[in-house]
Amino acid sequence: FAINAFLFITSITLNPAATTAWSDKDATKEDIYPQLWDLVPESLLNFPVKDNKIIINPWNYRERLGVYKSLLNATAKYFTAFGSQNFGNILWGLPLQHGWQFRTGRLADPSNRTSCGYGNVCISVRSWWSCMNYYLAVIPFLGAVEAGIFGEVQYEVEILPPEERRTDFCYSVADCRSRIPKLMDLWKAYFEFSSFVLDDALYYMWKAHVTSIACALPKFQDSLKYLSDPEANFGTDWANGVDFIAATHFPTDLQTTNEFQVFLPQRMLVEGDNLPSISGFSPQQNRVLVSLRALHKANQLTGGLLLELWQKAMSTEEGRKIGRKLIEDLASS
């Protein structure tokens, strides 16, 4: 039933088409990496040290991106069997999403009370996207520190707070451990996972991922007021859609993430952007937005039953294979 419902929702607007395969030439293009990728810290020790503490400012795009780069480099050894240059690392989905948010203006101050994010690397705490992303950047990073993925760390890691909403975030392993222990457990479990079957690794990663979103959503509901109605709807549709994607153990390596991010909106949505024909968007981008909207509404109308049935359908390897194919057809139409 869940698969049939998903097919019905997506078939309203989609026609399946084959995904274009990457070539070796494509994999060398600079635009496969987030903006400023070559200018960010590459390891924990590349961040400044003060008073015997490694200090990280996650409200600076370069430093938050450096957190991701440190995680990718520290976990590269686990993904050598999945391609060269660490391209097979399933953590690529996180920095590539962050790079998309930066490139499309979603990390800027939507209230326009500060210049944050407009032509600079400042990340605004008033951005709904940036606050949601904190729980998919700093929390995984601190979970990795606690798991010992960086080896023996000589200094304590301290995360700098934003100017506003300080109580909505945590700033060290001990702080996060005391305030969000279950979420820290999930990310720590992912980084401690040693029997490296890819499907199992994706299970642990996605479980922590959706829990991060579930933890952050109620905290930053009020930040949606700064966004246009179309952008706020897209944000909540995206958060709901991640639950469906996660259930399929969808791969989030460099190639796959890049292939599917081109179907996301390449600018902020504004008043007057009406689905299914937003001006300047490709047919695929419009269709993906329509499908996310329909999926979210259907899940709300069923009181979450659609997601429960979908997750049950995705509980087997064969079911997940079908689910991933549906998502591929949706995005590549």
Short mmCIF file of C-alpha atoms in Angstrom, two decimals:
data_model
loop_
_atom_site.label_atom_id
_atom_site.label_comp_id
_atom_site.label_asym_id
_atom_site.label_seq_id
_atom_site.Cartn_x
_atom_site.Cartn_y
_atom_site.Cartn_z
CA PHE A 1 0.00 0.00 0.00
CA ALA A 2 2.75 2.47 0.94
CA ILE A 3 4.61 1.89 -2.33
CA ASN A 4 1.37 2.19 -4.33
CA ALA A 5 0.50 5.42 -2.51
CA PHE A 6 3.97 6.82 -3.19
CA LEU A 7 3.67 5.83 -6.86
CA PHE A 8 0.26 7.51 -7.10
CA ILE A 9 1.51 10.76 -5.54
CA THR A 10 4.59 10.99 -7.74
CA SER A 11 2.96 9.77 -10.94
CA ILE A 12 0.63 12.79 -10.90
CA THR A 13 3.56 14.91 -12.04
CA LEU A 14 6.39 12.61 -13.06
CA ASN A 15 7.45 10.52 -15.98
CA PRO A 16 10.39 8.17 -15.40
CA ALA A 17 13.64 8.76 -17.28
CA ALA A 18 17.12 7.39 -17.00
CA THR A 19 19.66 9.13 -14.78
CA THR A 20 22.66 10.44 -16.67
CA ALA A 21 25.76 8.56 -15.60
CA TRP A 22 28.85 10.37 -14.41
CA SER A 23 32.00 10.11 -16.45
CA ASP A 24 35.56 10.35 -15.17
CA LYS A 25 35.68 13.78 -16.77
CA ASP A 26 32.66 14.91 -14.76
CA ALA A 27 34.31 13.76 -11.53
CA THR A 28 37.12 16.26 -11.98
CA LYS A 29 34.97 19.34 -12.25
CA GLU A 30 35.48 21.91 -9.52
CA ASP A 31 31.75 22.44 -9.10
CA ILE A 32 31.25 18.98 -7.64
CA TYR A 33 32.56 20.36 -4.33
CA PRO A 34 30.92 22.95 -2.07
CA GLN A 35 32.04 26.54 -2.61
CA LEU A 36 35.36 27.42 -0.93
CA TRP A 37 36.11 23.73 -0.33
CA ASP A 38 39.84 24.23 -0.89
CA LEU A 39 39.97 27.10 1.63
CA VAL A 40 38.62 25.37 4.75
CA PRO A 41 40.34 23.47 7.60
CA GLU A 42 41.14 19.88 6.69
CA SER A 43 41.54 18.40 10.15
CA LEU A 44 40.78 19.08 13.78
CA LEU A 45 44.27 20.50 14.29
CA ASN A 46 43.78 23.13 11.58
CA PHE A 47 41.38 25.05 13.80
CA PRO A 48 42.75 27.71 16.17
CA VAL A 49 43.77 26.73 19.70
CA LYS A 50 43.21 29.09 22.63
CA ASP A 51 43.60 28.37 26.35
CA ASN A 52 44.23 24.69 25.55
CA LYS A 53 40.97 24.44 23.61
CA ILE A 54 40.30 23.94 19.90
CA ILE A 55 37.94 26.79 19.05
CA ILE A 56 35.44 26.39 16.21
CA ASN A 57 33.01 29.05 15.02
CA PRO A 58 30.13 27.21 13.30
CA TRP A 59 28.53 30.54 12.37
CA ASN A 60 31.28 31.02 9.82
CA TYR A 61 30.63 29.07 6.61
CA ARG A 62 34.29 28.16 6.13
CA GLU A 63 34.62 26.78 9.64
CA ARG A 64 31.38 24.81 9.55
CA LEU A 65 32.44 23.44 6.18
CA GLY A 66 35.82 22.64 7.76
CA VAL A 67 34.01 20.53 10.34
CA TYR A 68 32.61 18.43 7.50
CA LYS A 69 35.96 18.21 5.72
CA SER A 70 37.58 17.01 8.95
CA LEU A 71 34.92 14.30 9.28
CA LEU A 72 35.37 13.17 5.69
CA ASN A 73 39.16 12.97 6.02
CA ALA A 74 39.00 11.14 9.35
CA THR A 75 36.60 8.52 7.97
CA ALA A 76 38.19 8.09 4.53
CA LYS A 77 39.89 4.85 5.57
CA TYR A 78 36.52 3.14 5.94
CA PHE A 79 35.46 3.87 2.35
CA THR A 80 38.49 2.79 0.33
CA ALA A 81 36.49 -0.11 -1.13
CA PHE A 82 33.84 2.27 -2.49
CA GLY A 83 35.89 4.34 -4.92
CA SER A 84 38.99 6.49 -5.15
CA GLN A 85 39.57 9.95 -3.64
CA ASN A 86 37.06 9.21 -0.85
CA PHE A 87 34.22 9.79 -3.35
CA GLY A 88 32.32 6.82 -1.89
CA ASN A 89 32.13 8.28 1.62
CA ILE A 90 28.44 8.53 2.58
CA LEU A 91 29.08 11.64 4.67
CA TRP A 92 29.38 13.68 1.45
CA GLY A 93 25.65 14.36 1.55
CA LEU A 94 26.06 16.65 4.56
CA PRO A 95 28.65 19.16 3.25
CA LEU A 96 27.10 19.14 -0.21
CA GLN A 97 23.72 20.08 1.30
CA HIS A 98 25.44 22.79 3.32
CA GLY A 99 27.17 24.08 0.19
CA TRP A 100 23.82 24.17 -1.64
CA GLN A 101 22.32 26.16 1.24
CA PHE A 102 25.19 28.65 1.11
CA ARG A 103 25.14 28.99 -2.68
CA THR A 104 21.38 29.58 -2.80
CA GLY A 105 21.31 32.21 -0.03
CA ARG A 106 19.61 30.01 2.53
CA LEU A 107 22.21 30.71 5.25
CA ALA A 108 21.77 34.50 5.03
CA ASP A 109 19.76 36.60 7.48
CA PRO A 110 16.19 36.39 6.15
CA SER A 111 15.07 39.22 8.44
CA ASN A 112 17.55 41.59 6.71
CA ARG A 113 18.49 43.08 10.07
CA THR A 114 22.12 42.17 9.53
CA SER A 115 24.34 41.74 6.47
CA CYS A 116 25.06 38.14 7.45
CA GLY A 117 25.27 35.88 4.43
CA TYR A 118 25.12 38.64 1.84
CA GLY A 119 28.46 38.51 0.09
CA ASN A 120 30.25 37.14 3.16
CA VAL A 121 30.80 33.84 4.98
CA CYS A 122 28.73 34.72 8.04
CA ILE A 123 25.94 32.20 8.80
CA SER A 124 22.84 33.77 10.33
CA VAL A 125 21.26 32.27 13.43
CA ARG A 126 17.95 33.65 12.14
CA SER A 127 18.16 31.36 9.13
CA TRP A 128 15.90 28.34 9.60
CA TRP A 129 18.16 26.36 7.28
CA SER A 130 21.34 27.22 9.19
CA CYS A 131 19.84 26.26 12.55
CA MET A 132 18.53 22.97 11.21
CA ASN A 133 21.93 22.31 9.64
CA TYR A 134 23.70 22.91 12.99
CA TYR A 135 22.16 19.64 14.18
CA LEU A 136 23.57 17.92 11.08
CA ALA A 137 27.04 19.46 11.41
CA VAL A 138 28.13 20.24 14.96
CA ILE A 139 26.30 17.34 16.60
CA PRO A 140 27.72 14.66 14.25
CA PHE A 141 31.14 16.27 14.65
CA LEU A 142 31.02 16.17 18.45
CA GLY A 143 29.67 12.61 18.27
CA ALA A 144 32.75 11.74 16.21
CA VAL A 145 35.04 13.44 18.73
CA GLU A 146 33.44 11.42 21.53
CA ALA A 147 33.77 8.22 19.48
CA GLY A 148 37.50 8.87 19.10
CA ILE A 149 37.44 9.04 15.31
CA PHE A 150 40.13 11.74 15.39
CA GLY A 151 42.41 9.67 17.63
CA GLU A 152 43.90 11.11 20.78
CA VAL A 153 42.89 14.78 20.84
CA GLN A 154 45.22 16.84 22.99
CA TYR A 155 42.78 19.69 23.49
CA GLU A 156 39.13 19.97 24.41
CA VAL A 157 36.88 21.09 21.55
CA GLU A 158 34.78 24.19 22.16
CA ILE A 159 32.07 25.46 19.80
CA LEU A 160 31.42 29.21 19.82
CA PRO A 161 27.80 30.25 20.47
CA PRO A 162 25.73 32.56 18.26
CA GLU A 163 24.71 36.04 19.39
CA GLU A 164 21.09 34.94 19.79
CA ARG A 165 19.24 31.75 20.81
CA ARG A 166 22.17 30.37 22.77
CA THR A 167 20.01 27.89 24.69
CA ASP A 168 18.90 26.18 21.46
CA PHE A 169 22.38 24.78 20.81
CA CYS A 170 25.09 22.87 22.65
CA TYR A 171 28.78 23.64 22.49
CA SER A 172 30.98 20.76 23.63
CA VAL A 173 30.93 16.99 23.94
CA ALA A 174 30.02 17.24 27.63
CA ASP A 175 27.36 19.89 27.01
CA CYS A 176 25.70 17.95 24.20
CA ARG A 177 26.02 14.68 26.12
CA SER A 178 24.06 16.19 29.04
CA ARG A 179 21.41 17.94 26.92
CA ILE A 180 20.75 15.61 23.95
CA PRO A 181 22.14 12.22 25.06
CA LYS A 182 20.04 10.07 22.71
CA LEU A 183 21.07 12.05 19.64
CA MET A 184 24.71 11.95 20.70
CA ASP A 185 24.39 8.18 21.19
CA LEU A 186 23.17 7.76 17.61
CA TRP A 187 25.97 9.76 16.01
CA LYS A 188 28.56 8.15 18.27
CA ALA A 189 27.20 4.73 17.26
CA TYR A 190 27.60 5.61 13.60
CA PHE A 191 31.24 6.59 14.05
CA GLU A 192 31.97 3.55 16.22
CA PHE A 193 30.43 1.20 13.67
CA SER A 194 33.15 -1.18 12.54
CA SER A 195 31.54 -4.04 10.56
CA PHE A 196 31.46 -1.99 7.40
CA VAL A 197 28.69 -3.35 5.22
CA LEU A 198 27.52 -0.31 3.26
CA ASP A 199 23.80 -0.93 3.79
CA ASP A 200 24.36 -1.20 7.55
CA ALA A 201 26.44 1.99 7.57
CA LEU A 202 23.66 3.81 5.71
CA TYR A 203 21.18 2.52 8.29
CA TYR A 204 23.15 4.01 11.20
CA MET A 205 23.84 7.25 9.37
CA TRP A 206 20.24 7.82 8.29
CA LYS A 207 18.91 6.92 11.74
CA ALA A 208 21.08 9.63 13.28
CA HIS A 209 20.26 12.02 10.42
CA VAL A 210 16.46 11.89 10.78
CA THR A 211 16.75 12.10 14.57
CA SER A 212 18.81 15.28 14.21
CA ILE A 213 16.05 16.79 12.08
CA ALA A 214 13.33 15.63 14.48
CA CYS A 215 15.25 17.17 17.38
CA ALA A 216 15.76 20.50 15.59
CA LEU A 217 12.32 20.95 13.95
CA PRO A 218 10.33 22.02 17.03
CA LYS A 219 13.16 24.29 18.24
CA PHE A 220 13.20 26.39 15.11
CA GLN A 221 9.55 26.37 14.05
CA ASP A 222 9.36 30.08 14.85
CA SER A 223 12.22 30.83 12.43
CA LEU A 224 9.94 29.93 9.52
CA LYS A 225 8.21 33.29 10.03
CA TYR A 226 11.17 35.03 8.42
CA LEU A 227 10.67 33.06 5.17
CA SER A 228 8.19 33.52 2.36
CA ASP A 229 5.28 31.08 2.45
CA PRO A 230 6.63 29.12 -0.55
CA GLU A 231 10.10 28.82 1.04
CA ALA A 232 8.68 27.88 4.46
CA ASN A 233 6.52 25.21 2.81
CA PHE A 234 9.50 23.88 0.90
CA GLY A 235 11.57 23.70 4.10
CA THR A 236 8.98 21.64 5.95
CA ASP A 237 8.28 19.53 2.86
CA TRP A 238 12.03 18.83 2.63
CA ALA A 239 12.20 17.78 6.29
CA ASN A 240 9.27 15.39 5.79
CA GLY A 241 10.75 14.04 2.57
CA VAL A 242 14.02 13.14 4.28
CA ASP A 243 12.13 10.58 6.40
CA PHE A 244 10.98 8.79 3.25
CA ILE A 245 14.41 8.97 1.62
CA ALA A 246 16.14 7.72 4.77
CA ALA A 247 13.97 4.59 4.93
CA THR A 248 15.42 3.43 1.59
CA HIS A 249 19.02 3.72 2.86
CA PHE A 250 19.61 6.07 -0.05
CA PRO A 251 23.35 6.43 -0.82
CA THR A 252 24.82 9.86 -0.09
CA ASP A 253 28.24 9.56 -1.68
CA LEU A 254 29.73 12.43 -3.71
CA GLN A 255 28.46 11.33 -7.11
CA THR A 256 24.92 10.40 -6.12
CA THR A 257 24.36 13.50 -4.00
CA ASN A 258 25.58 15.79 -6.77
CA GLU A 259 23.38 14.06 -9.33
CA PHE A 260 20.26 14.65 -7.27
CA GLN A 261 20.98 18.10 -5.85
CA VAL A 262 20.60 19.67 -9.29
CA PHE A 263 16.86 19.05 -8.93
CA LEU A 264 16.63 21.23 -5.81
CA PRO A 265 15.70 24.94 -6.15
CA GLN A 266 18.79 26.99 -6.94
CA ARG A 267 17.48 30.11 -5.21
CA MET A 268 15.20 31.00 -2.30
CA LEU A 269 11.50 30.75 -3.08
CA VAL A 270 9.64 34.06 -2.92
CA GLU A 271 6.03 35.21 -2.78
CA GLY A 272 4.54 34.67 -6.21
CA ASP A 273 6.40 31.40 -6.80
CA ASN A 274 3.47 29.14 -7.56
CA LEU A 275 3.72 25.41 -8.19
CA PRO A 276 3.84 23.64 -10.56
CA SER A 277 5.34 26.32 -12.82
CA ILE A 278 7.85 28.49 -10.95
CA SER A 279 9.53 30.79 -13.43
CA GLY A 280 13.20 30.06 -14.10
CA PHE A 281 13.03 26.55 -12.60
CA SER A 282 13.56 23.47 -14.73
CA PRO A 283 10.62 21.08 -15.23
CA GLN A 284 12.41 18.60 -12.95
CA GLN A 285 12.84 21.18 -10.17
CA ASN A 286 9.17 22.12 -10.34
CA ARG A 287 8.13 18.45 -10.33
CA VAL A 288 10.31 17.58 -7.35
CA LEU A 289 8.83 20.50 -5.38
CA VAL A 290 5.30 19.42 -6.31
CA SER A 291 6.04 15.84 -5.29
CA LEU A 292 7.53 16.87 -1.93
CA ARG A 293 4.46 19.03 -1.27
CA ALA A 294 2.05 16.23 -2.19
CA LEU A 295 3.96 13.69 -0.11
CA HIS A 296 3.95 15.95 2.94
CA LYS A 297 0.22 16.69 2.62
CA ALA A 298 -0.61 12.99 2.15
CA ASN A 299 1.43 12.08 5.22
CA GLN A 300 -0.32 14.78 7.26
CA LEU A 301 -3.78 13.67 6.08
CA THR A 302 -3.04 10.10 7.16
CA GLY A 303 -1.66 11.21 10.53
CA GLY A 304 1.77 9.86 9.64
CA LEU A 305 0.41 6.48 8.56
CA LEU A 306 1.83 6.85 5.06
CA LEU A 307 5.36 7.16 6.45
CA GLU A 308 4.82 4.21 8.80
CA LEU A 309 3.65 2.01 5.93
CA TRP A 310 6.50 3.20 3.75
CA GLN A 311 9.04 2.39 6.46
CA LYS A 312 7.51 -1.07 6.82
CA ALA A 313 7.74 -1.59 3.05
CA MET A 314 11.39 -0.53 3.21
CA SER A 315 12.25 -3.01 5.97
CA THR A 316 13.70 -5.52 3.51
CA GLU A 317 16.62 -5.19 1.11
CA GLU A 318 14.35 -5.81 -1.88
CA GLY A 319 11.85 -3.21 -0.66
CA ARG A 320 14.61 -0.62 -0.25
CA LYS A 321 15.85 -1.35 -3.77
CA ILE A 322 12.39 -0.60 -5.13
CA GLY A 323 12.17 2.52 -2.98
CA ARG A 324 15.49 3.87 -4.23
CA LYS A 325 14.39 3.24 -7.83
CA LEU A 326 11.22 5.27 -7.21
CA ILE A 327 13.27 8.18 -5.86
CA GLU A 328 15.66 7.96 -8.80
CA ASP A 329 12.75 8.06 -11.26
CA LEU A 330 11.23 10.99 -9.38
CA ALA A 331 14.40 13.09 -9.48
CA SER A 332 15.50 12.22 -12.99
CA SER A 333 12.21 12.82 -14.80
#
